[in-house]
Coordinates of C-alpha atoms in Angstrom, one line a residue:
M1 CA -0.1 0.0 0.0
D2 CA 1.4 3.4 -0.9
R3 CA 1.5 6.2 1.7
R4 CA -1.3 8.3 -0.1
T5 CA -3.5 5.3 0.2
F6 CA -2.6 4.7 3.8
F7 CA -3.2 8.1 5.0
K8 CA -6.6 8.5 3.2
K9 CA -7.8 5.3 4.7
A10 CA -6.5 6.3 8.2
G11 CA -8.1 9.7 7.9
V12 CA -11.5 8.4 6.6
A13 CA -11.6 5.6 9.3
S14 CA -10.9 8.0 12.1
A15 CA -13.5 10.3 11.1
G16 CA -16.2 7.7 11.1
A17 CA -17.0 8.5 7.5
L18 CA -18.6 6.4 5.0
A19 CA -16.7 5.0 2.0
P20 CA -16.0 7.9 -0.4
A21 CA -18.3 6.3 -3.2
A22 CA -21.3 6.6 -0.8
L23 CA -20.8 10.3 -0.1
A24 CA -22.7 13.1 -1.9
A25 CA -20.3 15.7 -3.4
P26 CA -21.3 18.4 -0.9
A27 CA -20.5 16.1 2.0
I28 CA -17.1 15.4 0.6
A29 CA -16.4 19.0 0.2
Q30 CA -17.5 19.8 3.8
E31 CA -15.1 16.9 5.1
N32 CA -12.2 18.1 3.0
P33 CA -12.2 21.8 3.0
K34 CA -9.3 23.9 1.7
I35 CA -6.9 24.8 4.6
N36 CA -3.6 26.5 4.4
W37 CA -1.2 26.4 7.2
R38 CA 2.3 27.6 7.8
L39 CA 4.9 25.5 9.7
S40 CA 8.3 26.8 10.9
S41 CA 11.0 24.5 11.6
A42 CA 13.6 25.2 14.3
F43 CA 16.3 23.9 11.8
P44 CA 18.0 25.0 8.8
Q45 CA 17.6 23.1 5.5
S46 CA 21.3 22.1 5.6
L47 CA 20.4 19.8 8.6
D48 CA 18.4 17.8 6.1
V49 CA 17.2 14.8 8.4
L50 CA 15.8 17.2 10.9
Y51 CA 14.3 19.6 8.4
S52 CA 12.8 16.9 6.2
A53 CA 10.7 15.5 9.0
A54 CA 8.7 18.7 8.7
T55 CA 8.5 18.6 4.9
G56 CA 7.6 14.9 5.1
I57 CA 4.7 15.7 7.3
A58 CA 3.5 18.4 4.9
D59 CA 3.9 16.1 1.9
N60 CA 1.9 13.3 3.4
V61 CA -0.8 15.5 4.6
R62 CA -1.0 17.2 1.2
E63 CA -1.2 14.0 -0.7
A64 CA -3.7 12.4 1.6
T65 CA -6.1 15.3 1.3
D66 CA -5.7 15.8 -2.6
G67 CA -3.9 19.1 -1.7
N68 CA -6.9 20.4 0.2
F69 CA -4.8 20.6 3.4
D70 CA -1.7 22.5 2.5
I71 CA 1.1 23.0 5.0
Q72 CA 3.9 25.4 3.7
V73 CA 7.2 24.6 5.5
Y74 CA 9.8 27.3 6.4
A75 CA 13.3 26.7 7.7
G76 CA 14.4 28.1 11.1
G77 CA 14.7 31.9 10.9
E78 CA 12.9 32.4 7.5
I79 CA 9.7 33.7 9.2
V80 CA 10.3 33.0 12.9
P81 CA 13.5 32.9 14.8
P82 CA 14.5 29.2 15.4
L83 CA 14.3 29.3 19.2
Q84 CA 10.9 31.0 19.1
V85 CA 8.8 28.8 16.9
L86 CA 6.8 27.4 19.7
D87 CA 5.9 30.8 21.0
A88 CA 4.7 31.7 17.5
V89 CA 2.4 28.7 17.3
R90 CA 1.0 29.3 20.8
D91 CA 0.3 33.0 20.1
G92 CA -1.3 32.1 16.8
T93 CA 1.3 33.9 14.6
I94 CA 1.7 30.6 12.7
E95 CA -0.2 27.4 12.8
M96 CA 2.5 24.8 13.4
C97 CA 6.2 24.2 14.2
H98 CA 8.6 21.4 14.4
T99 CA 11.1 21.7 17.3
P100 CA 12.5 20.1 20.5
S101 CA 10.4 21.0 23.3
Y102 CA 13.4 21.4 25.7
Y103 CA 14.2 24.7 24.1
Y104 CA 11.4 26.1 26.2
I105 CA 12.5 24.9 29.7
G106 CA 12.8 28.6 30.6
Q107 CA 9.1 28.8 30.4
D108 CA 8.4 25.4 32.1
M109 CA 11.0 22.7 33.1
A110 CA 8.4 20.0 32.2
Y111 CA 9.0 20.9 28.5
G112 CA 12.5 19.3 29.0
L113 CA 10.9 15.9 29.5
G114 CA 9.3 16.0 26.2
T115 CA 12.6 15.8 24.4
A116 CA 15.2 14.2 26.7
V117 CA 16.6 14.5 30.1
P118 CA 20.0 13.4 31.4
F119 CA 20.1 9.6 31.9
G120 CA 16.6 9.2 30.5
M121 CA 15.4 6.5 28.1
N122 CA 16.9 5.4 24.7
A123 CA 14.8 6.0 21.6
R124 CA 13.1 2.6 21.7
L125 CA 12.0 2.8 25.3
K126 CA 10.9 6.5 24.9
N127 CA 8.7 5.5 22.0
S128 CA 7.4 2.6 24.1
W129 CA 6.7 4.9 27.0
L130 CA 4.9 7.5 24.7
Y131 CA 2.7 5.1 22.7
Q132 CA 2.1 2.4 25.2
G133 CA 3.1 3.8 28.7
G134 CA 0.8 6.8 28.9
G135 CA 3.4 9.3 27.8
N136 CA 1.5 10.9 25.0
E137 CA -1.6 11.2 27.1
L138 CA 0.3 13.0 29.8
F139 CA 1.8 15.4 27.3
D140 CA -1.6 15.9 25.8
E141 CA -2.9 17.3 29.2
F142 CA 0.4 19.3 29.7
F143 CA 0.5 20.8 26.2
A144 CA -3.3 21.8 26.2
E145 CA -2.6 23.9 29.3
K146 CA -0.1 25.8 27.2
G147 CA -2.5 26.3 24.4
V148 CA -0.8 23.9 21.8
W149 CA -1.4 20.4 20.4
G150 CA 1.8 18.3 20.2
R151 CA 2.8 14.9 18.7
P152 CA 6.2 13.1 18.4
A153 CA 7.6 13.7 15.1
G154 CA 11.2 12.5 15.1
N155 CA 13.8 10.9 17.3
T156 CA 17.5 11.1 16.7
G157 CA 18.5 8.1 18.8
A158 CA 21.4 8.3 21.3
Q159 CA 23.6 11.4 20.5
M160 CA 27.3 12.0 20.8
G161 CA 28.6 13.9 23.8
G162 CA 30.0 16.8 21.7
W163 CA 33.1 18.5 20.5
F164 CA 35.8 19.9 22.8
A165 CA 38.7 22.1 22.1
K166 CA 40.7 20.3 24.7
E167 CA 40.6 16.9 26.4
I168 CA 38.3 16.4 29.3
N169 CA 39.6 13.6 31.5
S170 CA 38.2 14.6 34.9
V171 CA 35.5 16.6 36.6
E172 CA 38.1 19.2 37.4
D173 CA 38.7 19.6 33.5
M174 CA 35.0 20.7 33.1
K175 CA 35.3 23.6 35.4
G176 CA 35.2 26.9 33.6
L177 CA 34.1 25.5 30.2
K178 CA 31.7 27.5 28.1
M179 CA 29.5 24.9 26.3
R180 CA 26.6 25.0 23.9
I181 CA 24.2 22.5 25.5
A182 CA 20.4 22.3 25.4
G183 CA 17.8 21.2 27.8
L184 CA 18.2 20.2 31.4
A185 CA 21.7 19.0 30.8
G186 CA 22.8 22.6 30.9
Q187 CA 21.6 22.8 34.6
V188 CA 23.5 19.6 35.4
M189 CA 26.6 20.8 33.7
A190 CA 26.5 24.0 35.7
K191 CA 26.6 22.0 39.0
L192 CA 30.0 20.8 37.7
G193 CA 31.3 24.3 36.9
V194 CA 30.4 24.5 33.2
T195 CA 28.7 27.7 31.8
P196 CA 25.9 26.5 29.5
Q197 CA 24.9 28.4 26.4
Q198 CA 21.8 27.9 24.1
I199 CA 22.6 28.6 20.6
A200 CA 20.8 27.8 17.5
A201 CA 22.2 25.3 15.1
G202 CA 23.2 27.8 12.5
D203 CA 25.4 29.8 14.9
V204 CA 27.3 26.9 16.6
Y205 CA 30.2 26.7 14.2
S206 CA 31.0 30.4 14.4
A207 CA 30.6 30.4 18.2
L208 CA 33.1 27.6 18.5
E209 CA 35.4 29.1 15.9
R210 CA 35.5 32.5 17.7
G211 CA 36.1 31.0 21.1
T212 CA 32.8 32.3 22.4
I213 CA 32.3 28.7 23.5
D214 CA 34.8 25.9 24.3
A215 CA 32.6 23.1 23.4
T216 CA 29.4 22.2 21.8
E217 CA 27.0 19.2 21.5
F218 CA 24.5 19.0 18.7
V219 CA 23.2 15.6 17.5
G220 CA 25.7 13.1 16.2
P221 CA 28.0 12.3 13.3
Y222 CA 25.8 13.0 10.3
D223 CA 24.7 16.5 11.5
D224 CA 28.0 17.3 13.0
L225 CA 29.7 16.5 9.7
A226 CA 27.4 18.9 7.9
L227 CA 28.0 21.7 10.5
G228 CA 31.8 21.2 10.0
L229 CA 32.5 21.1 13.7
V230 CA 35.7 18.8 13.2
K231 CA 37.3 21.9 11.7
V232 CA 37.1 24.0 15.0
A233 CA 37.4 21.3 17.7
K234 CA 38.9 17.8 17.4
Y235 CA 38.0 15.9 20.5
Y236 CA 34.7 14.2 19.9
Y237 CA 33.3 12.7 23.1
Y238 CA 30.5 10.0 23.7
P239 CA 27.9 9.3 24.8
A240 CA 25.5 12.1 25.3
W241 CA 24.2 11.0 28.6
W242 CA 21.8 13.9 28.4
E243 CA 20.1 12.7 25.3
G244 CA 19.6 8.9 25.1
G245 CA 16.6 9.1 22.9
P246 CA 15.5 12.8 22.3
V247 CA 12.2 13.4 20.6
I248 CA 11.3 16.4 18.3
H249 CA 7.8 17.2 18.4
A250 CA 5.4 18.8 15.8
F251 CA 3.2 21.5 17.5
S252 CA 0.1 23.2 16.5
N253 CA -2.0 26.0 18.0
L254 CA -4.5 24.0 20.0
E255 CA -7.6 26.1 18.8
K256 CA -6.6 25.6 15.1
F257 CA -6.0 21.9 15.6
N258 CA -9.4 21.5 17.3
A259 CA -11.0 23.4 14.4
L260 CA -9.8 20.9 11.9
P261 CA -12.1 18.3 10.5
A262 CA -11.6 14.9 12.4
N263 CA -10.2 13.2 9.4
Y264 CA -7.7 16.0 9.0
Q265 CA -6.6 15.7 12.6
Q266 CA -5.9 11.9 12.2
I267 CA -4.1 12.4 8.9
L268 CA -1.9 15.0 10.6
T269 CA -1.3 12.7 13.7
D270 CA -0.4 9.9 11.3
A271 CA 2.0 11.9 9.4
C272 CA 3.8 12.8 12.5
D273 CA 4.1 9.2 13.6
V274 CA 5.6 8.3 10.2
A275 CA 8.1 11.3 10.6
N276 CA 9.0 9.9 14.0
L277 CA 9.8 6.5 12.7
N278 CA 11.6 7.7 9.6
M279 CA 14.0 10.1 11.4
L280 CA 15.4 7.4 13.6
A281 CA 15.8 5.0 10.6
R282 CA 17.7 7.8 8.7
Y283 CA 20.0 8.6 11.4
D284 CA 20.8 4.8 12.1
A285 CA 21.7 4.6 8.4
E286 CA 23.7 7.7 8.0
N287 CA 25.7 8.1 11.3
P288 CA 28.1 5.2 10.7
K289 CA 29.2 6.5 7.4
A290 CA 29.6 10.0 8.7
L291 CA 31.5 8.8 11.8
R292 CA 34.1 7.3 9.5
Q293 CA 34.5 10.5 7.6
L294 CA 34.9 12.5 10.7
V295 CA 37.6 10.3 11.9
A296 CA 39.3 10.5 8.6
D297 CA 39.0 14.3 8.9
G298 CA 40.9 14.2 12.2
A299 CA 38.3 13.7 14.8
V300 CA 39.6 12.1 18.0
L301 CA 37.0 9.8 19.6
K302 CA 37.0 9.8 23.4
P303 CA 34.6 8.4 25.9
F304 CA 33.6 10.2 29.0
S305 CA 35.4 8.8 31.9
E306 CA 33.4 6.8 34.6
E307 CA 34.3 9.6 37.1
I308 CA 32.6 12.1 34.9
L309 CA 29.6 10.0 34.2
D310 CA 29.2 9.3 37.9
A311 CA 29.4 12.9 38.8
C312 CA 26.9 13.9 36.1
Y313 CA 24.4 11.1 37.2
A314 CA 24.7 12.3 40.9
A315 CA 24.1 16.0 39.8
S316 CA 21.2 15.0 37.7
Q317 CA 19.4 13.2 40.4
E318 CA 19.9 16.3 42.6
T319 CA 18.6 18.5 39.8
F320 CA 15.5 16.3 39.2
A321 CA 14.6 16.3 43.0
E322 CA 14.8 20.1 43.1
I323 CA 12.6 20.6 40.2
S324 CA 10.1 18.0 41.2
A325 CA 9.7 19.8 44.6
E326 CA 8.6 22.9 42.8
N327 CA 7.0 21.7 39.6
A328 CA 4.0 19.4 39.8
W329 CA 3.9 18.6 36.0
F330 CA 7.6 17.8 36.0
K331 CA 7.2 15.4 38.8
K332 CA 4.1 13.7 37.3
I333 CA 5.8 13.1 34.0
Y334 CA 9.2 12.3 35.3
D335 CA 7.9 9.8 37.8
S336 CA 6.1 8.2 34.9
Q337 CA 9.2 7.9 32.9
Q338 CA 11.2 6.5 35.8
N339 CA 8.7 3.8 36.7
F340 CA 8.4 2.8 33.1
K341 CA 12.2 2.7 32.7
K342 CA 12.7 0.6 35.9
D343 CA 10.6 -2.2 34.4
A344 CA 11.8 -1.9 30.9
Y345 CA 15.4 -2.3 31.6
L346 CA 14.6 -5.6 33.3
W347 CA 13.8 -6.9 29.9
M348 CA 16.3 -5.0 27.9
Q349 CA 19.4 -6.2 29.8
L350 CA 18.2 -9.8 29.6
A351 CA 17.6 -10.2 25.8
E352 CA 18.5 -7.1 23.8
F353 CA 21.7 -6.1 25.6
S354 CA 23.0 -9.6 25.6
F355 CA 22.2 -10.0 21.9
D356 CA 23.7 -6.8 20.8
K357 CA 26.9 -7.2 22.9
Y358 CA 27.4 -10.7 21.4
M359 CA 26.9 -9.3 17.9
M360 CA 29.3 -6.3 18.5
V361 CA 31.9 -8.7 19.6
Q362 CA 31.6 -10.7 16.3
Q363 CA 31.9 -7.4 14.5
R364 CA 35.1 -6.5 16.3
K365 CA 36.4 -10.0 15.4
G366 CA 35.7 -9.3 11.7
N367 CA 33.0 -11.9 11.5
L368 CA 30.4 -9.4 10.1

């Protein structure tokens, strides 16, 4: 079944409509009105995996509605500054955006949980919690209070720990660093003496080149290669303990989403779900090739030491306790994630981890 047929059937079924052949022409027109929306991505077109998630949503919606529901996509900064796209949606300036929610923790810390938190879940567990563990339902309530509708529309998988101008071998080495880092990880890093900076993707290279920052994280090899970060910092650390499975959401103004016909609502929701699946698949396919190229270009791969990871873990738990004591939404969502993760890892370590570990050993032996 092609994607156009899939989305059409999904939309019709969700609306409880009759088969199209049984509908009179006026009824069809009423169920499929002409609607034009604008969507601003938080990302530039050069970061094609991230940006194409938004264009993919628009393409699928357009095809499934015979062009009647048209979403025009703009890159970050074209019509709205990249770190303000959610504000523009909430205020009704534009109808839709595609962004990590953790860019907005300054407004509410619970936004951080929508994307990723330090030592949170990997992509597979995050999707399981969202779709089967009540996560999407919790965020439906939270987002509604903010005046927006949101749906997962991308996951990068576990990210890299970022680029550093010098080696970081101990907690002491982190003190005084100025680092571009998003979300709650910035607060954790601050406890270890790092000065966190939030900088849009298009400005990261120049900030590192000028020495405005000493280190930066972004996503992983594929995007980092596109940004050229190996040219301005050579030490490439792993893993990003703060982003084990970060989600990028598609957001709509809540009133405008609720005003859509039911079949359009379902078509849009399904298009976001497809974007969520496709992004992770693309990164898993592209990152290995990009990593080889980065190493060839001079990147020096370095793991964070156990001392650093332990210190960051302890600081994370302290941070979560502080926020939970003040923010009821954060506590409710975080507790749900923690309870789900505790059970999930019982299974993951038994079968998935054992299987993957064995296959990685075979790869290192040259048997793959």
